[in-house]
Amino acid sequence: MKPLNTNVYSHTFSSIFVKFAVCFLLLGLAYRLFSSSVLQFSPVVVPTDLAFDEDKEALPPNLPVSSSDLSVNHTPKTEKCNVFVGNWVQDLTGPFYTNATCSSIEGHQNCMRNGRPDTDYVYWRWKPRDCNLPKFDAKRFLNMMRGKSLAFIGDSIMRNHVQSLLCMLSQVEQAVGVYHDEQYKSRRWVFPSHRLTLSVVWSPFLTKASVFEDSDGVSSGIIQLHLDELDATWTDQYENFDYVVVAGGQWFLKSAIYYENGKIVGCHSCQGKNITQVGFYYAYRKALNTTLKFITSSKHKAYTFFRTMTPDHFKNGEWNTGGYCNRTRPFQEGEIDINDIDGMMRKIELEEFERASTIGKEKGLTLKLFDTTLVSLLRPDGHPGVYRQFHPYPGKDKHLKLQNDCLHWCLPGPIDSWNDLMMEMLVNG
């Protein structure tokens, strides 16, 4: 009998061992890949009681919200994204509020109550091109602003924005009115349980102005505008504000005589007067420059949003010459260009902001560009139009010549997305 070949058995054993080791390694690798996949794509749940701890102190007035207070849906700070470049996309979830759930809507913007027949304009949301924009979270916003003061300084578009914000916040807590001027143009509210003070300060030129108009905008005299002297209505209160939103706008298109150092330096559209026509671009730049110099030189470092101008959508005329707006859907990016006047005003805004931003950085001031121009330009369908008044067409006569509002926004409406943008800027800085 031949002796057993032990080398064969040794070789066979080695082969089996190697195969077993390889299988084990492959199984381990598969498990690791599966585990990392689960970890990567599983949703993160933030418990409500942790995310909105009402006993936590709010942030200092001049700092943005910490990234640790961030919802997982917000764009990470490491991503480069301009949230003001994008398109409006359909959102079938509908508005955050309605005229039935918010009592803060001014009559001229209450399009639902006033009988506007279409409702498609409330089923859109702003979608930045390169990132996600979370919807406004009223509870989170109130907690971020706990114990703070937020002021909106400017014209009736600012008032429009404040009403939108009030409606959105009222779904969590009702504001209590504590002040208004005689014409209800400047107002103040408090949210008692969050100790938040919210103000709108009427200052359409930001600088000192004498205006001779009635409540319908009918003028009885030319405006006297001091370009180098700010309106004390807002500057006297400035140190009380932790956060401010400030903007110029359409009022600069009105006829006016301009002053500097107490002397007339020119005018805009002042026919019949022996005054040099310098145009409103000159005045707009001077007024914004004076405003931003005040903010950047102040010892009080308020967190400041500088909002760009809002285009109107009047067709075939202006508000007082038969202009109207009857489009029922948004434009898409590239379908409409900004007109020359609005484009020049925006150019001035960007130049003055850039100048002020450089100074602000050196002084530790937080100054943010709140660039709502494109966002607004694409929404001709969001204005009250003839529904600025209650049921404007008696019977079925729709051929009446009625005044349109193609500048302000229906509530609810496109301006609600400004609050999404403002919160994103606060959260992600």
CSV table of C-alpha atoms in Angstrom, one decimal:
chain,number,residue,atom,x,y,z
A,1,MET,CA,0.0,0.0,0.0
A,2,LYS,CA,1.2,3.4,-0.9
A,3,PRO,CA,1.7,5.8,1.9
A,4,LEU,CA,-0.7,8.8,2.2
A,5,ASN,CA,0.5,12.0,0.5
A,6,THR,CA,0.3,14.5,3.4
A,7,ASN,CA,1.2,17.3,1.0
A,8,VAL,CA,-2.1,16.9,-0.8
A,9,TYR,CA,-4.1,17.1,2.4
A,10,SER,CA,-2.0,20.1,3.4
A,11,HIS,CA,-2.6,21.8,0.1
A,12,THR,CA,-6.4,21.1,0.3
A,13,PHE,CA,-6.7,22.5,3.8
A,14,SER,CA,-4.8,25.6,2.8
A,15,SER,CA,-7.1,26.2,-0.2
A,16,ILE,CA,-10.2,25.8,1.9
A,17,PHE,CA,-8.8,28.2,4.5
A,18,VAL,CA,-8.0,30.9,1.9
A,19,LYS,CA,-11.5,30.6,0.4
A,20,PHE,CA,-13.1,30.9,3.8
A,21,ALA,CA,-11.0,34.0,4.6
A,22,VAL,CA,-11.9,35.7,1.3
A,23,CYS,CA,-15.6,35.0,1.9
A,24,PHE,CA,-15.4,36.4,5.4
A,25,LEU,CA,-13.7,39.5,4.1
A,26,LEU,CA,-16.3,40.0,1.4
A,27,LEU,CA,-19.2,39.6,3.9
A,28,GLY,CA,-17.6,42.2,6.1
A,29,LEU,CA,-17.1,44.6,3.3
A,30,ALA,CA,-20.8,44.1,2.2
A,31,TYR,CA,-22.0,44.8,5.7
A,32,ARG,CA,-19.9,48.0,6.0
A,33,LEU,CA,-21.2,49.3,2.7
A,34,PHE,CA,-24.8,48.5,3.7
A,35,SER,CA,-24.3,50.2,7.1
A,36,SER,CA,-22.8,53.4,5.6
A,37,SER,CA,-25.6,53.5,3.1
A,38,VAL,CA,-28.2,53.4,5.8
A,39,LEU,CA,-26.5,56.1,7.8
A,40,GLN,CA,-26.1,58.3,4.8
A,41,PHE,CA,-29.7,58.2,3.6
A,42,SER,CA,-31.7,57.8,6.8
A,43,PRO,CA,-33.6,61.0,7.8
A,44,VAL,CA,-32.5,62.9,10.9
A,45,VAL,CA,-35.3,63.7,13.3
A,46,VAL,CA,-34.9,66.6,15.6
A,47,PRO,CA,-37.2,66.3,18.6
A,48,THR,CA,-39.5,69.4,18.8
A,49,ASP,CA,-38.9,69.8,22.5
A,50,LEU,CA,-35.1,70.1,21.8
A,51,ALA,CA,-35.2,72.2,18.7
A,52,PHE,CA,-37.5,74.8,20.3
A,53,ASP,CA,-36.4,75.0,23.8
A,54,GLU,CA,-38.2,78.1,25.0
A,55,ASP,CA,-35.9,78.5,28.0
A,56,LYS,CA,-32.8,79.0,25.9
A,57,GLU,CA,-31.6,82.6,25.6
A,58,ALA,CA,-31.9,84.2,22.2
A,59,LEU,CA,-28.8,85.3,20.2
A,60,PRO,CA,-27.1,88.6,20.7
A,61,PRO,CA,-28.5,91.3,18.4
A,62,ASN,CA,-25.5,91.5,16.0
A,63,LEU,CA,-24.9,87.8,15.4
A,64,PRO,CA,-26.6,85.4,13.0
A,65,VAL,CA,-28.2,82.3,14.3
A,66,SER,CA,-25.7,79.6,15.1
A,67,SER,CA,-25.5,76.6,12.8
A,68,SER,CA,-26.2,74.4,15.8
A,69,ASP,CA,-29.7,75.8,15.8
A,70,LEU,CA,-30.2,74.8,12.2
A,71,SER,CA,-32.8,72.5,10.8
A,72,VAL,CA,-31.3,69.7,8.7
A,73,ASN,CA,-33.2,70.9,5.7
A,74,HIS,CA,-31.4,74.3,5.6
A,75,THR,CA,-28.6,74.8,3.1
A,76,PRO,CA,-25.2,74.0,4.9
A,77,LYS,CA,-22.9,77.0,5.2
A,78,THR,CA,-20.3,75.3,3.2
A,79,GLU,CA,-22.5,75.3,0.1
A,80,LYS,CA,-22.2,78.3,-2.2
A,81,CYS,CA,-25.8,79.3,-3.2
A,82,ASN,CA,-27.4,82.6,-4.1
A,83,VAL,CA,-30.9,82.1,-2.7
A,84,PHE,CA,-32.2,85.0,-4.7
A,85,VAL,CA,-31.5,83.4,-8.1
A,86,GLY,CA,-34.1,80.8,-9.1
A,87,ASN,CA,-37.7,80.3,-10.2
A,88,TRP,CA,-41.2,80.0,-8.8
A,89,VAL,CA,-42.4,76.4,-8.7
A,90,GLN,CA,-45.9,75.1,-8.0
A,91,ASP,CA,-46.6,74.2,-4.4
A,92,LEU,CA,-50.0,72.4,-3.9
A,93,THR,CA,-49.8,72.6,-0.1
A,94,GLY,CA,-51.1,76.2,-0.4
A,95,PRO,CA,-50.5,79.3,1.7
A,96,PHE,CA,-49.4,79.4,5.4
A,97,TYR,CA,-52.5,81.4,6.3
A,98,THR,CA,-55.7,82.8,4.7
A,99,ASN,CA,-57.8,85.8,5.3
A,100,ALA,CA,-59.9,83.6,7.5
A,101,THR,CA,-57.0,82.8,9.8
A,102,CYS,CA,-55.2,86.2,9.9
A,103,SER,CA,-56.8,89.5,10.9
A,104,SER,CA,-53.8,91.7,10.1
A,105,ILE,CA,-54.4,91.9,6.4
A,106,GLU,CA,-55.0,95.5,5.2
A,107,GLY,CA,-58.1,96.0,3.1
A,108,HIS,CA,-56.2,96.9,-0.2
A,109,GLN,CA,-54.2,93.6,-0.1
A,110,ASN,CA,-57.0,91.3,1.0
A,111,CYS,CA,-57.6,89.9,-2.4
A,112,MET,CA,-59.6,86.9,-1.3
A,113,ARG,CA,-62.1,88.9,0.7
A,114,ASN,CA,-62.3,91.5,-2.1
A,115,GLY,CA,-63.5,88.9,-4.6
A,116,ARG,CA,-60.5,88.0,-6.7
A,117,PRO,CA,-61.9,84.9,-8.6
A,118,ASP,CA,-58.6,83.0,-9.3
A,119,THR,CA,-56.5,81.4,-6.6
A,120,ASP,CA,-53.6,79.9,-8.5
A,121,TYR,CA,-51.4,82.8,-7.3
A,122,VAL,CA,-51.2,81.3,-3.8
A,123,TYR,CA,-49.9,77.9,-4.9
A,124,TRP,CA,-46.3,78.8,-5.8
A,125,ARG,CA,-43.1,78.9,-3.8
A,126,TRP,CA,-39.7,80.4,-4.5
A,127,LYS,CA,-37.0,77.7,-5.4
A,128,PRO,CA,-33.4,78.8,-5.6
A,129,ARG,CA,-31.5,77.4,-8.5
A,130,ASP,CA,-28.7,75.6,-6.6
A,131,CYS,CA,-30.1,74.8,-3.1
A,132,ASN,CA,-33.2,74.2,-1.1
A,133,LEU,CA,-35.1,76.9,0.6
A,134,PRO,CA,-37.1,75.7,3.6
A,135,LYS,CA,-40.5,77.1,4.4
A,136,PHE,CA,-40.8,79.7,7.1
A,137,ASP,CA,-41.0,78.2,10.6
A,138,ALA,CA,-42.9,80.6,12.8
A,139,LYS,CA,-42.1,78.8,16.0
A,140,ARG,CA,-38.4,78.7,15.3
A,141,PHE,CA,-38.4,82.4,14.2
A,142,LEU,CA,-40.1,83.5,17.4
A,143,ASN,CA,-37.6,81.6,19.5
A,144,MET,CA,-34.7,83.0,17.6
A,145,MET,CA,-36.0,86.5,18.1
A,146,ARG,CA,-36.9,86.0,21.8
A,147,GLY,CA,-36.4,89.3,23.7
A,148,LYS,CA,-35.3,91.2,20.5
A,149,SER,CA,-36.6,94.1,18.5
A,150,LEU,CA,-37.1,93.9,14.8
A,151,ALA,CA,-38.0,97.0,12.7
A,152,PHE,CA,-38.9,97.5,9.1
A,153,ILE,CA,-38.0,101.0,7.8
A,154,GLY,CA,-39.3,102.4,4.5
A,155,ASP,CA,-42.5,102.8,2.5
A,156,SER,CA,-45.8,100.9,2.0
A,157,ILE,CA,-44.0,97.8,0.6
A,158,MET,CA,-42.4,97.5,4.1
A,159,ARG,CA,-45.8,97.7,5.6
A,160,ASN,CA,-47.0,95.0,3.2
A,161,HIS,CA,-44.1,92.8,4.3
A,162,VAL,CA,-44.8,93.3,8.0
A,163,GLN,CA,-48.4,92.3,7.5
A,164,SER,CA,-47.2,89.1,5.8
A,165,LEU,CA,-44.9,88.4,8.7
A,166,LEU,CA,-47.6,89.2,11.3
A,167,CYS,CA,-50.0,86.7,9.6
A,168,MET,CA,-47.3,84.0,9.5
A,169,LEU,CA,-46.3,84.5,13.2
A,170,SER,CA,-50.0,84.7,14.3
A,171,GLN,CA,-50.3,80.9,13.6
A,172,VAL,CA,-48.2,80.5,16.7
A,173,GLU,CA,-48.8,83.7,18.8
A,174,GLN,CA,-51.0,86.7,18.2
A,175,ALA,CA,-49.3,90.1,18.3
A,176,VAL,CA,-50.6,92.8,20.5
A,177,GLY,CA,-50.6,96.3,19.0
A,178,VAL,CA,-49.0,98.8,21.4
A,179,TYR,CA,-48.5,101.9,19.2
A,180,HIS,CA,-49.6,103.6,16.0
A,181,ASP,CA,-49.2,107.1,14.6
A,182,GLU,CA,-52.2,109.2,13.6
A,183,GLN,CA,-52.4,107.7,10.1
A,184,TYR,CA,-51.5,104.1,11.2
A,185,LYS,CA,-48.4,104.2,8.9
A,186,SER,CA,-45.9,103.7,11.7
A,187,ARG,CA,-46.9,100.9,14.1
A,188,ARG,CA,-45.6,98.6,16.8
A,189,TRP,CA,-46.6,95.2,18.1
A,190,VAL,CA,-45.3,92.9,20.8
A,191,PHE,CA,-45.5,89.1,21.1
A,192,PRO,CA,-45.8,88.8,24.9
A,193,SER,CA,-44.7,85.2,25.5
A,194,HIS,CA,-41.6,85.7,23.3
A,195,ARG,CA,-40.9,89.3,24.3
A,196,LEU,CA,-40.4,90.2,20.6
A,197,THR,CA,-41.1,93.8,19.5
A,198,LEU,CA,-42.0,94.2,15.8
A,199,SER,CA,-42.2,97.7,14.3
A,200,VAL,CA,-42.9,99.3,10.9
A,201,VAL,CA,-41.5,102.8,10.6
A,202,TRP,CA,-43.0,105.0,7.9
A,203,SER,CA,-40.1,106.7,6.1
A,204,PRO,CA,-40.5,106.4,2.3
A,205,PHE,CA,-37.4,108.5,1.5
A,206,LEU,CA,-35.4,107.6,4.6
A,207,THR,CA,-34.2,111.2,4.6
A,208,LYS,CA,-36.1,114.3,5.8
A,209,ALA,CA,-39.0,115.2,3.6
A,210,SER,CA,-42.0,117.5,3.4
A,211,VAL,CA,-44.7,115.7,1.5
A,212,PHE,CA,-48.0,117.3,0.4
A,213,GLU,CA,-50.3,114.4,-0.5
A,214,ASP,CA,-53.6,113.0,0.7
A,215,SER,CA,-54.3,109.4,1.6
A,216,ASP,CA,-55.0,108.6,-2.1
A,217,GLY,CA,-51.7,109.9,-3.3
A,218,VAL,CA,-53.1,113.1,-4.8
A,219,SER,CA,-50.5,115.8,-4.5
A,220,SER,CA,-51.1,119.4,-3.6
A,221,GLY,CA,-47.5,120.5,-3.8
A,222,ILE,CA,-44.0,119.4,-4.8
A,223,ILE,CA,-42.0,117.3,-2.3
A,224,GLN,CA,-39.1,119.0,-0.5
A,225,LEU,CA,-36.4,116.4,0.1
A,226,HIS,CA,-33.2,116.9,2.1
A,227,LEU,CA,-30.7,114.4,0.8
A,228,ASP,CA,-28.1,114.8,3.5
A,229,GLU,CA,-30.4,114.9,6.5
A,230,LEU,CA,-32.0,111.7,7.7
A,231,ASP,CA,-35.6,111.3,8.8
A,232,ALA,CA,-35.7,111.5,12.6
A,233,THR,CA,-38.7,109.3,12.7
A,234,TRP,CA,-36.4,106.3,12.4
A,235,THR,CA,-33.0,107.6,13.5
A,236,ASP,CA,-34.4,108.6,16.9
A,237,GLN,CA,-35.5,105.0,17.5
A,238,TYR,CA,-32.5,103.3,15.8
A,239,GLU,CA,-30.7,102.3,19.0
A,240,ASN,CA,-33.8,100.4,20.2
A,241,PHE,CA,-33.6,98.0,17.3
A,242,ASP,CA,-31.6,94.8,17.3
A,243,TYR,CA,-32.6,93.9,13.7
A,244,VAL,CA,-33.6,96.3,10.9
A,245,VAL,CA,-34.8,95.9,7.4
A,246,VAL,CA,-34.3,99.1,5.4
A,247,ALA,CA,-35.1,100.0,1.8
A,248,GLY,CA,-35.7,102.9,-0.6
A,249,GLY,CA,-38.1,102.5,-3.5
A,250,GLN,CA,-40.7,104.0,-5.8
A,251,TRP,CA,-41.3,107.2,-3.9
A,252,PHE,CA,-38.1,108.6,-5.5
A,253,LEU,CA,-39.8,108.7,-8.9
A,254,LYS,CA,-42.1,111.5,-7.6
A,255,SER,CA,-41.6,115.2,-8.5
A,256,ALA,CA,-39.3,116.7,-5.8
A,257,ILE,CA,-37.0,119.6,-5.0
A,258,TYR,CA,-33.7,118.5,-3.6
A,259,TYR,CA,-31.7,120.1,-0.7
A,260,GLU,CA,-28.2,119.7,0.6
A,261,ASN,CA,-26.8,121.8,3.5
A,262,GLY,CA,-30.2,123.6,3.6
A,263,LYS,CA,-29.8,124.8,0.0
A,264,ILE,CA,-31.6,123.8,-3.2
A,265,VAL,CA,-29.2,121.7,-5.4
A,266,GLY,CA,-31.7,120.5,-8.1
A,267,CYS,CA,-35.0,118.8,-8.7
A,268,HIS,CA,-36.8,116.1,-10.5
A,269,SER,CA,-39.8,116.8,-12.8
A,270,CYS,CA,-40.3,120.4,-11.5
A,271,GLN,CA,-41.5,122.0,-14.6
A,272,GLY,CA,-42.0,125.8,-14.4
A,273,LYS,CA,-39.4,126.3,-11.7
A,274,ASN,CA,-36.0,127.9,-12.4
A,275,ILE,CA,-34.2,124.9,-10.8
A,276,THR,CA,-31.7,122.5,-12.4
A,277,GLN,CA,-33.1,119.1,-13.3
A,278,VAL,CA,-30.7,116.6,-11.8
A,279,GLY,CA,-33.0,113.6,-11.9
A,280,PHE,CA,-34.1,111.1,-9.3
A,281,TYR,CA,-31.1,108.8,-9.8
A,282,TYR,CA,-28.9,111.6,-8.2
A,283,ALA,CA,-31.3,111.8,-5.3
A,284,TYR,CA,-31.6,108.1,-4.8
A,285,ARG,CA,-27.9,107.6,-4.6
A,286,LYS,CA,-27.4,110.5,-2.2
A,287,ALA,CA,-30.3,109.3,0.1
A,288,LEU,CA,-29.0,105.7,0.2
A,289,ASN,CA,-25.5,106.9,0.8
A,290,THR,CA,-26.6,109.1,3.7
A,291,THR,CA,-28.6,106.2,5.2
A,292,LEU,CA,-25.9,103.6,4.9
A,293,LYS,CA,-23.3,106.0,6.3
A,294,PHE,CA,-25.4,106.5,9.3
A,295,ILE,CA,-25.8,102.8,9.9
A,296,THR,CA,-22.1,102.0,9.4
A,297,SER,CA,-20.9,104.8,11.6
A,298,SER,CA,-23.3,104.3,14.4
A,299,LYS,CA,-22.0,102.9,17.7
A,300,HIS,CA,-25.1,100.7,17.8
A,301,LYS,CA,-24.5,97.6,15.7
A,302,ALA,CA,-27.9,96.5,14.6
A,303,TYR,CA,-28.1,93.4,12.3
A,304,THR,CA,-29.2,95.1,9.1
A,305,PHE,CA,-30.9,93.8,6.0
A,306,PHE,CA,-30.7,96.2,3.1
A,307,ARG,CA,-33.6,95.3,0.8
A,308,THR,CA,-33.4,96.0,-3.0
A,309,MET,CA,-36.2,97.7,-4.9
A,310,THR,CA,-39.5,96.0,-5.9
A,311,PRO,CA,-40.5,96.4,-9.5
A,312,ASP,CA,-44.1,97.0,-10.4
A,313,HIS,CA,-46.1,95.3,-13.2
A,314,PHE,CA,-48.3,98.1,-14.6
A,315,LYS,CA,-49.1,97.6,-18.3
A,316,ASN,CA,-50.3,100.4,-20.6
A,317,GLY,CA,-50.0,103.1,-18.0
A,318,GLU,CA,-49.3,103.9,-14.4
A,319,TRP,CA,-51.5,103.6,-11.3
A,320,ASN,CA,-53.1,106.9,-12.1
A,321,THR,CA,-53.2,106.7,-15.9
A,322,GLY,CA,-55.1,103.5,-16.5
A,323,GLY,CA,-52.3,101.0,-16.0
A,324,TYR,CA,-53.3,97.5,-15.1
A,325,CYS,CA,-52.0,93.9,-14.4
A,326,ASN,CA,-54.1,90.9,-15.3
A,327,ARG,CA,-51.6,88.0,-15.6
A,328,THR,CA,-52.5,84.9,-13.6
A,329,ARG,CA,-49.3,83.0,-13.6
A,330,PRO,CA,-45.6,83.8,-12.8
A,331,PHE,CA,-42.9,84.4,-15.4
A,332,GLN,CA,-40.1,82.0,-15.5
A,333,GLU,CA,-36.5,83.2,-15.3
A,334,GLY,CA,-35.5,84.7,-18.7
A,335,GLU,CA,-39.1,85.5,-19.8
A,336,ILE,CA,-38.9,89.1,-18.6
A,337,ASP,CA,-36.2,91.7,-18.3
A,338,ILE,CA,-36.1,94.5,-15.7
A,339,ASN,CA,-36.9,97.8,-17.2
A,340,ASP,CA,-34.4,100.6,-17.5
A,341,ILE,CA,-35.5,102.7,-14.5
A,342,ASP,CA,-35.7,99.7,-12.1
A,343,GLY,CA,-32.4,98.4,-13.5
A,344,MET,CA,-30.6,101.7,-12.8
A,345,MET,CA,-32.1,102.0,-9.3
A,346,ARG,CA,-30.9,98.4,-8.6
A,347,LYS,CA,-27.5,99.3,-9.9
A,348,ILE,CA,-27.3,102.2,-7.5
A,349,GLU,CA,-28.4,100.0,-4.7
A,350,LEU,CA,-25.8,97.4,-5.3
A,351,GLU,CA,-23.0,100.0,-5.6
A,352,GLU,CA,-24.0,101.8,-2.4
A,353,PHE,CA,-24.4,98.5,-0.6
A,354,GLU,CA,-21.0,97.3,-1.7
A,355,ARG,CA,-19.4,100.5,-0.5
A,356,ALA,CA,-21.2,100.3,2.9
A,357,SER,CA,-20.5,96.5,3.3
A,358,THR,CA,-16.8,97.1,3.0
A,359,ILE,CA,-16.9,99.7,5.8
A,360,GLY,CA,-19.3,97.5,7.9
A,361,LYS,CA,-16.9,94.5,7.8
A,362,GLU,CA,-14.1,96.7,9.2
A,363,LYS,CA,-16.3,97.8,12.0
A,364,GLY,CA,-17.9,94.4,12.9
A,365,LEU,CA,-21.3,95.3,11.5
A,366,THR,CA,-23.6,92.6,10.0
A,367,LEU,CA,-25.0,94.1,6.8
A,368,LYS,CA,-26.8,91.8,4.5
A,369,LEU,CA,-28.1,92.3,1.0
A,370,PHE,CA,-31.8,91.3,0.9
A,371,ASP,CA,-32.1,91.0,-2.9
A,372,THR,CA,-35.8,90.5,-3.6
A,373,THR,CA,-35.8,92.2,-7.0
A,374,LEU,CA,-35.7,89.1,-9.3
A,375,VAL,CA,-38.0,87.2,-6.9
A,376,SER,CA,-40.5,90.0,-7.3
A,377,LEU,CA,-40.0,90.7,-11.0
A,378,LEU,CA,-41.2,87.1,-11.9
A,379,ARG,CA,-44.6,87.5,-10.1
A,380,PRO,CA,-46.9,89.8,-12.1
A,381,ASP,CA,-49.8,87.6,-11.0
A,382,GLY,CA,-49.4,88.4,-7.3
A,383,HIS,CA,-50.8,91.9,-7.2
A,384,PRO,CA,-54.3,93.0,-6.1
A,385,GLY,CA,-55.0,94.7,-9.5
A,386,VAL,CA,-58.6,95.9,-9.4
A,387,TYR,CA,-59.2,93.8,-6.3
A,388,ARG,CA,-57.6,96.4,-4.2
A,389,GLN,CA,-61.2,97.3,-3.4
A,390,PHE,CA,-64.1,95.2,-2.2
A,391,HIS,CA,-65.9,93.4,-5.1
A,392,PRO,CA,-65.0,96.1,-7.6
A,393,TYR,CA,-67.4,95.1,-10.3
A,394,PRO,CA,-71.1,95.7,-9.5
A,395,GLY,CA,-73.3,93.1,-11.2
A,396,LYS,CA,-71.5,91.8,-14.3
A,397,ASP,CA,-70.1,95.1,-15.6
A,398,LYS,CA,-66.3,94.3,-16.0
A,399,HIS,CA,-65.7,97.1,-18.5
A,400,LEU,CA,-65.5,99.8,-15.8
A,401,LYS,CA,-62.2,101.9,-15.7
A,402,LEU,CA,-60.9,101.1,-12.2
A,403,GLN,CA,-57.7,101.9,-10.4
A,404,ASN,CA,-55.3,99.0,-10.3
A,405,ASP,CA,-52.6,98.2,-7.7
A,406,CYS,CA,-49.7,96.4,-9.6
A,407,LEU,CA,-47.0,97.2,-7.0
A,408,HIS,CA,-48.2,95.8,-3.6
A,409,TRP,CA,-48.9,92.2,-3.0
A,410,CYS,CA,-52.0,90.1,-2.2
A,411,LEU,CA,-52.0,88.5,1.2
A,412,PRO,CA,-51.5,85.6,1.2
A,413,GLY,CA,-49.2,85.9,-1.8
A,414,PRO,CA,-45.7,86.1,-3.2
A,415,ILE,CA,-44.4,88.4,-0.5
A,416,ASP,CA,-44.7,85.5,2.0
A,417,SER,CA,-41.7,83.9,0.4
A,418,TRP,CA,-39.7,87.0,1.6
A,419,ASN,CA,-40.0,85.6,5.1
A,420,ASP,CA,-38.6,82.2,3.9
A,421,LEU,CA,-35.6,84.1,2.5
A,422,MET,CA,-35.2,86.3,5.6
A,423,MET,CA,-35.2,83.3,7.9
A,424,GLU,CA,-32.7,81.5,5.7
A,425,MET,CA,-30.4,84.5,5.9
A,426,LEU,CA,-30.7,84.6,9.7
A,427,VAL,CA,-30.1,80.8,10.0
A,428,ASN,CA,-27.3,80.5,7.5
A,429,GLY,CA,-25.9,84.0,7.6
